XYZ file of C-alpha atoms in Angstrom:
716
model
C 139.300 144.193 105.105
C 138.133 141.172 105.592
C 133.824 140.194 105.306
C 134.117 139.262 109.400
C 135.664 142.628 110.512
C 133.681 144.731 108.487
C 129.913 142.888 109.745
C 131.970 143.241 113.661
C 132.697 147.007 112.565
C 129.560 147.676 111.087
C 128.010 146.747 114.591
C 130.713 148.638 117.174
C 131.837 151.579 114.792
C 134.401 152.589 118.168
C 136.848 149.938 117.081
C 137.424 150.325 113.959
C 140.643 152.555 113.688
C 142.758 150.325 115.125
C 144.912 148.933 112.354
C 145.987 145.682 115.416
C 142.188 144.749 115.337
C 141.767 144.278 111.534
C 144.778 142.368 111.554
C 143.758 140.232 114.486
C 141.173 139.010 112.122
C 142.568 138.431 108.954
C 145.212 135.810 110.569
C 142.504 134.411 112.689
C 140.129 133.972 109.342
C 143.404 132.867 107.312
C 144.706 129.987 110.130
C 140.896 128.704 110.548
C 140.378 128.888 106.943
C 138.445 125.129 106.100
C 138.503 124.462 110.023
C 134.279 123.685 110.874
C 132.930 123.396 113.865
C 130.215 120.633 114.612
C 127.255 122.089 113.612
C 129.451 122.672 110.411
C 129.524 126.582 109.706
C 133.328 128.153 109.614
C 135.191 127.852 112.484
C 136.025 131.292 112.876
C 132.409 132.725 113.717
C 132.953 131.324 117.077
C 136.208 134.054 117.603
C 133.788 136.087 116.169
C 130.979 135.758 118.336
C 133.717 135.829 120.929
C 134.457 139.232 120.506
C 131.251 140.521 120.065
C 130.223 139.191 123.569
C 133.950 141.383 124.623
C 132.676 144.180 122.841
C 128.914 144.236 124.487
C 131.512 144.710 127.733
C 133.432 147.459 126.346
C 136.618 145.015 126.511
C 139.843 147.596 125.261
C 141.348 146.783 121.831
C 144.350 144.298 123.217
C 141.023 141.551 124.189
C 139.019 142.022 120.674
C 142.317 141.216 118.925
C 143.061 138.689 121.715
C 139.337 137.099 121.969
C 140.503 136.183 118.041
C 143.060 134.662 118.659
C 142.569 132.863 121.029
C 141.991 129.467 119.429
C 144.411 130.197 116.828
C 147.747 128.967 119.121
C 146.030 125.534 119.887
C 144.186 124.522 116.361
C 146.164 126.035 113.834
C 149.714 126.318 113.015
C 150.296 129.453 113.847
C 152.009 129.377 117.236
C 151.985 131.951 120.274
C 155.923 133.037 119.035
C 153.901 134.250 115.666
C 151.582 135.840 117.309
C 154.044 137.680 119.260
C 155.824 138.633 116.669
C 153.379 140.377 114.819
C 151.363 141.735 117.070
C 152.720 142.328 120.806
C 154.386 140.008 123.805
C 151.421 141.412 125.726
C 148.575 139.752 123.271
C 150.260 136.855 123.377
C 150.489 136.466 127.213
C 146.638 136.719 127.065
C 146.244 134.495 124.637
C 148.598 132.045 125.913
C 146.034 132.434 129.590
C 143.483 131.775 127.946
C 143.959 128.365 125.479
C 144.040 125.502 127.556
C 145.966 123.000 128.679
C 146.382 119.523 126.453
C 145.468 116.931 128.854
C 148.791 114.719 127.306
C 150.073 113.509 130.805
C 147.305 114.266 133.257
C 145.781 110.971 134.322
C 141.887 112.107 135.034
C 139.216 114.690 133.879
C 139.813 116.265 137.082
C 143.760 116.685 137.195
C 142.902 118.701 133.570
C 140.966 120.638 134.304
C 142.453 121.609 137.802
C 145.381 121.766 135.843
C 143.977 124.355 132.855
C 142.187 125.996 135.864
C 145.444 126.610 137.988
C 147.170 128.177 134.816
C 144.309 130.299 133.896
C 143.936 131.671 138.106
C 148.030 132.302 137.683
C 147.730 134.248 133.577
C 144.715 136.309 134.840
C 146.508 137.220 138.294
C 148.564 139.664 136.369
C 145.790 140.155 133.290
C 142.072 140.251 134.407
C 141.288 140.277 130.819
C 142.398 136.407 130.417
C 139.240 135.210 132.305
C 136.340 137.562 131.169
C 137.984 136.204 127.251
C 138.247 132.956 129.026
C 134.075 132.816 129.926
C 133.204 134.144 126.918
C 134.399 131.616 125.518
C 132.728 129.361 127.585
C 129.645 131.016 126.435
C 130.205 131.119 123.328
C 130.225 127.426 123.364
C 127.274 126.838 126.100
C 124.976 128.837 122.941
C 126.286 126.195 121.225
C 125.653 122.958 122.608
C 122.744 121.526 121.393
C 125.659 120.439 118.099
C 127.254 117.761 120.888
C 126.655 114.332 121.842
C 124.756 113.835 124.860
C 128.089 112.910 127.298
C 129.561 115.808 125.920
C 126.670 118.254 127.072
C 125.870 117.746 130.741
C 129.996 117.242 131.161
C 130.588 120.335 129.939
C 127.218 122.012 131.428
C 128.471 120.545 135.092
C 132.303 122.452 134.640
C 129.740 125.388 133.711
C 127.325 124.956 137.155
C 129.871 124.275 139.145
C 132.613 126.091 137.825
C 132.332 129.420 135.363
C 128.859 129.929 136.825
C 130.116 130.889 140.518
C 133.885 132.567 138.862
C 131.483 135.209 136.493
C 129.225 135.141 139.809
C 132.989 136.391 141.771
C 134.119 139.073 138.837
C 130.785 140.563 139.529
C 129.026 139.460 136.029
C 126.867 138.932 136.502
C 124.771 138.622 133.063
C 126.975 135.824 131.862
C 126.427 133.854 135.070
C 122.965 133.748 134.676
C 122.519 132.371 131.331
C 125.219 130.322 132.564
C 123.052 128.988 134.876
C 120.404 128.962 132.910
C 122.068 127.589 130.377
C 123.720 124.830 132.264
C 120.279 123.288 134.124
C 118.536 122.989 130.113
C 121.221 120.507 129.285
C 121.549 118.621 132.911
C 117.139 119.203 133.798
C 115.750 119.420 130.526
C 112.656 118.697 131.533
C 112.669 120.789 134.563
C 114.103 123.797 132.391
C 111.110 123.674 129.495
C 108.387 122.618 132.069
C 109.485 126.188 134.069
C 109.764 128.119 130.472
C 106.617 126.834 129.810
C 105.307 128.005 132.503
C 106.953 131.204 132.760
C 106.057 131.744 128.820
C 102.210 130.924 129.396
C 101.595 133.795 132.622
C 103.865 136.084 130.428
C 100.911 138.531 130.725
C 99.560 138.242 133.813
C 102.890 138.652 135.161
C 104.023 141.520 132.683
C 100.394 143.137 134.526
C 101.078 142.815 137.877
C 105.082 144.367 137.166
C 103.301 147.171 135.248
C 100.667 147.748 138.600
C 103.812 148.161 140.827
C 105.505 149.770 138.536
C 102.644 152.335 138.461
C 101.788 153.036 141.555
C 105.888 153.560 142.271
C 105.741 157.069 139.783
C 103.239 158.051 141.292
C 104.437 157.555 144.673
C 108.185 158.838 144.123
C 107.309 161.684 141.822
C 106.743 163.967 144.834
C 109.883 163.506 146.206
C 111.748 165.001 143.323
C 114.854 162.523 142.610
C 115.500 161.014 139.549
C 114.482 157.430 139.156
C 114.251 154.622 136.519
C 112.069 151.673 136.932
C 112.100 148.442 134.974
C 110.809 144.643 136.089
C 112.252 141.617 135.388
C 111.587 138.023 136.300
C 113.456 135.219 138.350
C 115.728 133.356 135.947
C 114.583 129.417 134.783
C 117.641 128.368 137.343
C 117.060 130.688 140.325
C 113.225 129.241 139.608
C 114.775 125.871 139.941
C 116.675 126.596 143.070
C 113.961 127.627 145.336
C 111.379 125.416 143.939
C 114.111 122.639 144.846
C 115.281 124.025 148.428
C 111.530 124.979 149.623
C 110.214 122.099 147.925
C 107.332 123.928 146.558
C 105.964 123.338 142.710
C 105.905 126.767 140.363
C 102.321 127.440 141.337
C 103.381 127.624 145.092
C 105.946 129.820 144.396
C 104.760 133.791 144.540
C 108.330 135.834 144.569
C 108.813 134.956 140.634
C 109.521 138.636 140.498
C 112.065 142.163 141.052
C 110.689 145.318 140.600
C 114.797 146.940 140.273
C 114.451 151.278 140.719
C 117.853 153.123 139.796
C 118.772 156.284 141.079
C 121.974 158.849 141.568
C 123.162 158.353 143.917
C 123.125 156.605 147.939
C 121.265 159.522 149.136
C 118.240 158.914 146.920
C 118.353 154.953 147.048
C 117.818 155.464 151.570
C 115.212 157.771 150.693
C 113.702 155.942 148.058
C 113.213 153.237 150.274
C 111.883 154.835 152.795
C 109.003 155.803 150.422
C 108.841 152.299 149.323
C 108.189 150.725 152.624
C 105.211 153.423 153.527
C 103.237 151.948 150.428
C 103.905 148.507 150.522
C 104.912 146.330 154.065
C 108.553 145.727 154.311
C 108.802 141.057 154.999
C 110.693 141.031 158.678
C 113.875 139.970 157.629
C 114.382 139.972 154.195
C 116.004 143.096 153.872
C 119.713 143.654 152.719
C 121.735 146.100 152.836
C 124.652 145.671 149.991
C 125.284 149.114 150.105
C 126.932 149.966 153.145
C 128.638 145.923 153.466
C 129.429 145.302 149.503
C 129.290 141.751 148.139
C 132.661 140.698 147.487
C 131.948 140.488 143.586
C 131.596 143.951 144.614
C 128.246 144.141 143.902
C 126.059 147.394 145.783
C 122.513 147.235 146.653
C 119.515 147.814 148.627
C 117.250 144.568 148.602
C 114.110 144.778 150.260
C 110.227 142.131 150.455
C 107.272 143.703 150.277
C 103.753 142.139 150.773
C 101.680 143.316 147.775
C 98.199 144.144 147.961
C 97.027 140.578 146.586
C 98.865 139.208 149.509
C 102.083 137.830 147.186
C 105.230 138.859 148.262
C 107.705 141.327 145.942
C 111.076 141.943 146.000
C 112.450 145.662 144.981
C 115.829 145.851 144.569
C 117.458 149.840 145.006
C 120.905 150.974 143.784
C 122.894 153.622 141.284
C 123.946 153.723 137.583
C 126.987 152.970 138.528
C 125.851 150.660 140.351
C 123.978 148.721 138.413
C 126.374 148.625 135.575
C 128.622 147.350 138.458
C 126.084 144.943 139.356
C 125.931 143.144 135.741
C 129.209 143.482 134.294
C 131.198 143.627 137.123
C 135.279 143.386 137.055
C 134.513 143.689 132.873
C 132.872 147.725 133.934
C 135.863 149.313 136.151
C 138.900 147.277 133.159
C 139.570 150.773 131.114
C 143.114 150.724 129.937
C 143.709 154.439 128.601
C 146.820 156.257 128.170
C 148.626 153.068 129.141
C 147.800 153.340 132.572
C 144.983 150.236 134.158
C 143.113 151.634 137.001
C 145.549 149.030 139.320
C 144.954 150.766 143.198
C 140.921 150.013 142.965
C 141.624 147.244 141.428
C 143.919 145.927 143.851
C 140.481 146.234 146.790
C 138.492 144.220 144.757
C 140.521 141.372 143.806
C 141.839 140.329 146.973
C 140.294 137.143 147.040
C 142.482 136.365 143.981
C 145.950 137.122 145.578
C 144.799 134.838 148.231
C 143.867 132.452 145.821
C 147.616 132.075 144.655
C 149.420 132.301 148.090
C 147.432 128.916 148.090
C 147.275 126.762 145.064
C 151.002 126.770 145.538
C 150.952 124.651 148.137
C 148.339 122.673 146.471
C 149.536 119.736 144.764
C 146.274 117.548 145.017
C 144.041 118.552 141.902
C 141.299 117.104 143.566
C 141.822 119.047 146.519
C 142.809 121.872 144.832
C 139.018 121.737 142.997
C 137.266 121.112 146.340
C 139.456 124.641 147.555
C 137.875 126.239 144.836
C 134.747 125.475 145.214
C 134.271 125.728 149.178
C 136.763 129.391 149.516
C 135.674 131.216 146.146
C 131.901 129.586 144.602
C 130.521 129.690 148.156
C 128.537 132.105 150.834
C 130.548 133.813 152.544
C 130.170 135.394 156.308
C 131.021 138.970 157.225
C 132.658 139.858 160.770
C 134.384 142.244 162.218
C 137.996 143.196 164.247
C 137.379 144.762 167.668
C 138.216 148.030 165.607
C 135.485 148.113 163.534
C 136.625 146.315 160.270
C 135.403 144.109 157.739
C 136.394 140.758 157.096
C 134.913 138.513 154.448
C 135.572 134.877 155.164
C 133.745 131.786 154.049
C 130.506 130.055 155.567
C 131.455 127.908 158.321
C 134.686 129.873 159.094
C 136.165 129.591 161.988
C 138.152 131.751 164.703
C 141.301 130.032 163.683
C 140.326 131.181 160.070
C 139.357 134.941 161.395
C 143.249 135.203 163.218
C 144.621 134.251 160.155
C 142.873 136.141 157.177
C 145.109 138.793 159.902
C 148.183 137.910 159.918
C 150.034 134.891 159.559
C 152.071 134.829 163.004
C 148.667 135.982 164.534
C 147.009 133.159 163.269
C 150.461 131.219 164.493
C 149.979 132.544 168.166
C 146.160 131.846 168.174
C 145.124 130.676 172.137
C 141.920 131.465 172.287
C 139.234 133.784 170.354
C 136.586 135.816 171.772
C 132.892 135.989 170.232
C 130.954 139.366 170.976
C 132.950 139.248 174.088
C 131.961 135.766 175.182
C 135.284 133.314 174.811
C 134.763 131.100 172.522
C 136.102 127.466 171.256
C 138.819 128.297 168.383
C 136.269 125.363 166.397
C 132.890 128.036 166.609
C 131.558 128.629 163.380
C 131.290 132.286 163.140
C 128.197 134.229 161.693
C 127.257 137.262 160.065
C 127.699 140.473 162.189
C 130.371 138.263 165.099
C 133.062 140.720 166.629
C 135.818 138.379 166.698
C 138.468 139.313 169.417
C 142.273 136.952 168.738
C 143.811 136.370 172.418
C 147.704 135.314 171.375
C 150.626 134.237 173.518
C 153.472 134.655 172.176
C 155.746 132.168 173.857
C 152.919 129.560 172.038
C 155.009 126.813 170.287
C 152.818 127.419 166.948
C 149.817 125.604 165.621
C 148.624 122.113 166.755
C 148.232 119.235 164.229
C 144.364 119.119 164.255
C 144.304 123.171 163.299
C 144.086 122.001 159.797
C 140.760 120.319 160.348
C 139.447 123.689 162.264
C 140.052 125.650 159.488
C 138.021 125.690 156.152
C 139.481 128.724 154.550
C 142.484 127.465 152.671
C 144.717 130.630 152.484
C 144.336 129.304 156.186
C 145.260 125.594 155.738
C 148.396 126.536 153.203
C 149.671 128.778 155.661
C 149.102 126.091 158.958
C 150.970 123.629 156.258
C 153.649 125.801 155.614
C 154.815 126.209 158.944
C 155.216 122.456 159.885
C 156.901 122.022 156.763
C 159.437 124.531 157.374
C 159.862 123.502 161.356
C 159.282 120.021 161.434
C 160.436 118.489 158.332
C 162.419 115.633 160.500
C 159.622 114.728 161.720
C 157.071 114.858 158.364
C 160.062 112.773 157.162
C 159.149 110.343 160.086
C 154.967 110.680 159.568
C 155.243 110.531 155.705
C 157.057 107.694 155.621
C 155.064 106.537 158.202
C 152.081 107.249 156.482
C 153.668 105.350 153.199
C 154.079 102.206 154.672
C 151.027 102.036 156.420
C 148.613 102.427 153.469
C 151.639 100.225 151.261
C 150.695 97.080 154.196
C 146.989 97.793 153.666
C 146.804 97.567 150.033
C 149.071 94.162 150.579
C 152.287 95.310 149.471
C 155.860 96.336 150.845
C 155.964 99.442 150.197
C 159.662 98.985 150.009
C 159.303 96.629 146.564
C 157.399 100.088 144.581
C 160.286 102.673 145.355
C 162.204 102.383 142.292
C 164.400 105.017 141.521
C 163.018 104.881 137.578
C 159.141 105.228 139.250
C 160.072 107.483 141.710
C 161.512 110.131 138.785
C 158.140 110.410 138.020
C 157.134 111.142 141.171
C 159.875 113.838 141.360
C 158.702 115.472 138.039
C 154.806 115.131 139.125
C 155.014 116.944 142.335
C 158.647 119.526 142.312
C 160.153 117.179 144.092
C 163.782 116.991 144.842
C 164.376 113.537 146.481
C 162.745 110.573 148.490
C 163.133 112.985 151.427
C 161.278 115.614 149.948
C 158.209 112.997 149.181
C 158.178 111.727 152.981
C 158.431 115.129 153.917
C 155.521 116.461 151.227
C 153.302 113.788 153.247
C 154.453 113.990 156.459
C 152.619 118.329 156.755
C 149.285 116.900 154.170
C 150.630 118.531 150.630
C 150.690 115.308 149.568
C 148.419 112.147 150.240
C 149.795 108.915 150.768
C 146.803 107.676 148.320
C 148.266 109.577 145.521
C 151.951 108.003 145.892
C 150.902 104.995 146.295
C 148.153 105.078 143.891
C 150.951 105.378 140.825
C 153.499 103.180 142.784
C 151.350 100.590 142.384
C 150.010 101.033 139.167
C 153.412 100.987 138.131
C 154.493 97.926 140.226
C 150.820 96.198 138.847
C 151.663 96.656 135.236
C 156.078 96.092 135.444
C 155.013 92.170 136.644
C 151.739 92.543 134.361
C 148.620 91.426 137.167
C 145.126 91.976 136.081
C 142.917 94.519 138.235
C 140.233 91.744 138.390
C 141.966 90.962 141.954
C 140.647 90.635 145.698
C 143.198 92.945 147.000
C 142.522 91.866 151.064
C 140.137 90.122 153.042
C 137.857 91.872 155.759
C 137.788 89.832 158.939
C 134.550 87.322 158.665
C 131.608 87.066 160.692
C 129.696 89.803 162.417
C 131.228 92.235 163.891
C 131.000 92.849 168.203
C 130.340 96.265 169.175
C 130.804 98.596 172.394
C 128.042 98.337 175.052
C 127.533 102.019 173.818
C 127.016 101.409 170.375
C 123.860 100.104 170.501
C 121.580 100.104 172.455
C 118.764 96.965 173.353
C 115.690 98.224 175.493
C 115.717 96.398 178.362
C 118.601 94.351 178.025
C 121.498 96.603 178.829
C 124.515 93.321 178.985
C 123.353 92.139 176.524
C 126.465 91.249 174.102
C 125.535 92.967 170.268
C 126.675 91.892 166.791
C 126.193 93.380 163.651
C 124.035 91.704 160.993
C 126.861 90.881 157.859
C 123.622 90.320 155.736
C 122.845 94.318 155.948
C 125.429 95.826 157.803
C 123.575 98.562 159.370
C 125.676 101.352 160.069
C 124.694 104.444 162.237
C 122.019 106.744 160.812
C 120.446 103.536 159.616
C 116.549 101.920 160.838
C 117.369 99.278 162.534
C 115.848 96.202 164.730
C 117.626 93.868 167.494
C 116.847 89.448 166.830
C 117.570 87.938 169.784
C 120.185 84.878 168.807
C 120.853 81.490 170.350
C 123.799 81.877 172.551
C 125.387 84.098 170.531
C 123.174 87.954 171.629
C 121.601 90.059 169.885
C 121.935 90.707 166.359
C 121.160 93.332 165.009
C 119.387 93.834 161.496
C 118.931 97.430 159.049
C 114.922 97.360 159.689
C 114.986 96.812 155.469
C 117.128 94.410 155.529
C 115.263 91.472 153.501
C 116.043 88.236 156.524
C 114.694 89.696 159.315
C 111.220 90.969 157.388
C 111.555 86.692 156.383
C 108.403 84.428 157.308
C 110.674 82.214 159.185
C 111.567 84.879 161.189
C 110.235 84.241 164.679
C 108.241 87.867 165.276
C 108.625 87.426 169.225
C 112.456 87.095 168.903
C 112.828 90.692 167.946
C 113.499 93.046 170.162
C 113.958 97.258 170.160
C 117.508 98.294 169.823
C 118.493 101.733 168.969
C 121.891 103.641 167.966
C 124.513 104.568 171.435
C 126.478 107.734 172.137
C 129.930 105.524 171.389
C 131.691 108.145 168.247
C 134.618 105.673 168.024
C 133.608 102.700 166.501
C 133.978 101.560 162.916
C 131.647 99.758 160.571
C 131.960 97.299 157.774
C 129.960 97.925 154.259
C 129.853 97.017 151.023
C 129.475 99.448 148.230
C 129.819 98.370 144.066
C 130.696 101.349 141.722
C 129.230 100.823 137.450
C 130.902 102.301 135.048
C 132.997 102.954 131.476
C 136.432 100.607 131.082
C 138.680 104.502 131.058
C 142.566 103.762 131.944
C 142.810 105.036 136.066
C 139.080 104.050 136.928
C 140.375 102.201 139.743
C 143.659 103.922 140.821
C 141.423 107.175 141.231
C 138.977 106.019 143.015
C 141.803 104.266 145.552
C 143.443 107.028 145.849
C 139.888 109.344 146.737
C 139.305 106.544 149.239
C 142.639 106.441 151.258
C 142.499 110.895 150.424
C 139.796 110.643 152.972
C 141.021 108.664 155.425
C 139.443 105.953 154.404
C 140.968 102.122 154.775
C 140.076 99.651 152.535
C 139.886 95.695 153.461
C 138.954 94.067 150.216
C 138.548 95.120 146.367
C 137.306 93.712 143.146
C 137.209 94.550 140.677
C 136.994 93.062 137.455
C 135.464 94.492 133.369
C 131.745 93.772 132.057
C 130.752 93.162 128.737
C 130.625 96.465 126.462
C 133.084 97.765 127.775
C 131.770 98.476 131.211
C 133.845 98.592 134.253
C 132.483 96.772 138.205
C 134.246 97.624 141.217
C 133.109 96.396 144.607
C 134.989 97.834 148.039
C 134.863 97.205 151.418
C 135.326 99.166 154.057
C 134.781 100.930 157.236
C 133.192 103.527 158.142
C 131.516 105.609 160.939
C 128.168 106.401 160.374
C 124.901 106.612 156.942
C 126.141 109.792 156.584
C 129.705 109.709 155.679
C 128.770 107.023 153.582
C 126.359 108.676 151.710
C 129.047 112.003 151.281
C 131.832 109.439 149.858
C 129.535 107.535 147.402
C 128.825 111.359 146.387
C 132.267 111.700 145.449
C 132.963 108.954 143.599
C 129.646 109.710 142.177
C 131.644 113.092 140.340
C 134.636 110.972 138.808
C 133.524 111.351 135.117
C 133.673 107.700 134.234
C 131.748 106.393 137.466
C 127.987 105.501 136.202
C 126.622 103.786 138.941
C 127.270 103.815 143.155
C 125.138 102.188 145.362
C 125.043 99.846 148.605
C 125.142 96.322 149.596
C 123.260 93.917 150.855
C 125.554 90.083 151.626
């Protein structure tokens, strides 16, 4: 009996009669012998703490074995084949699902992360225990993150906040979610975290007295009902307070509803009985009541939420749920996943994990790792709306979904044959944004030719987009080949290349293997129907071309036209001068959304500058020649802009930025990239954009690239 196994059984005696668990501890301790963590502690402490977390959730012995062995194939000489032979295929399969992919062969961290998540979801689709172990693994790593350097702490915290916390929420394991969020904030915004923690600590006595008063009142008023209750109070978590301060633009002292009181009862009937009683004690705030019992969240969460006005005039929240609902609220899917006599209770879980099956349907169609990550965040880690069919069935859709998303959520053919929609009895356009409570009716025509390409920009859900692309892929292959070839030719020309010079057979083989293609027509077709972006193909081919021809990155790819850009009469309105020629000043490159001012030039009309432009504010500019201007209604105009990107000089950074730009539809007019001192890299990009909001959105996406440290707009 090993030291750690003995400690584990003392804490969790229900696992003491399983020889497989004892064997897993023995194998793990021998395999990790001599290995140390960053803290200097023996490595075996990590898998040991992971299985303690799993035991707290009450998972089965197979999960405990897999949790103990989850790092063995990756970090030791012990192989998956040995695990399968010495244990069983089930444990080996789960361990394989949890094992991280190595990053060999991936061009970026984002691509490695996306492929690792794809593998995890594939394994998760057949066995949910994979993701529960993965979450426990990440939770212990976050608890011990102090021993990593600052860059690694921030990287892991960002990934945890963006992927693992929402995933825990989606699975209903809120105990994980809350800790993930608080720990991530601790490393991403340490000053905010410790400031809130200190203020919570300093007001603890006052808060506990306040909660005790509410609980005493509730017990007194609810006693005559004869309902068995458990009542508890808790402060909001640090991250939720931080978010509230941000969204409401308030200080900690200005927030009042920092506590929640939870009433746990035996039956659903009791929930509503207690709710009625609570509303007679304190006045409920309008629009602050949510019934998650009648309409559960997609992660199985059920509860009544009501916000009440206390006797001191401060609001507080009361949550009312049954004991069974409370268990699900804390542990989510883990509370339902029990293995007895070889049965899994899979029928009930199938309904609760419908979102996972949907993910598996569309993820195969997304070959672009960036698109996969964006779709994952939008479709599965964001707020949802609940709408109804005419028969009263509830459909759970992503916030921002349209009638087309609704149609495709019913059936592919309903979506393909959709010609219109009614919402609450009124005909609406297909890009109408659905709201919770809407009753949606899809109008179809059996003679419809099928979806149009602009539907791809209308739908919000990845499932609908995948079904539309599948239709184009199947029905319009020749057209897709033509469109794809054309897109690649045009994209190559924009970058100063001829496509035929990039299509070397040995280079294409790598493309085919990477994206599971058979030949060049498959590649053209994938670009044509939207499965691949032209930029994905071109960035790799150009990288190989430049490498073979010894071309440095520090070149200007293409020069933009010189001189001020003359624009249409509708783009900028000149006060009192409707027919005057208008030009955008090249010194500051104003965009729609910028504050602007006009300057009457000699013989060249009005030059439009940003209001903060140093030239227009120069003392030599004559104030009398300034004129009031405003952005007009011309929506199709594009404007030249320059940005500078600073970052670490890592392989593939320029290709990654170029790929992002082209995937978002931007044509780069000029690139100037150069290596700087201290292994830094500087890239200047010139391109056209429609408005300041588009530029800001693009810059934010570029900032998310791990090697990028700074992005800003350049004034010439």
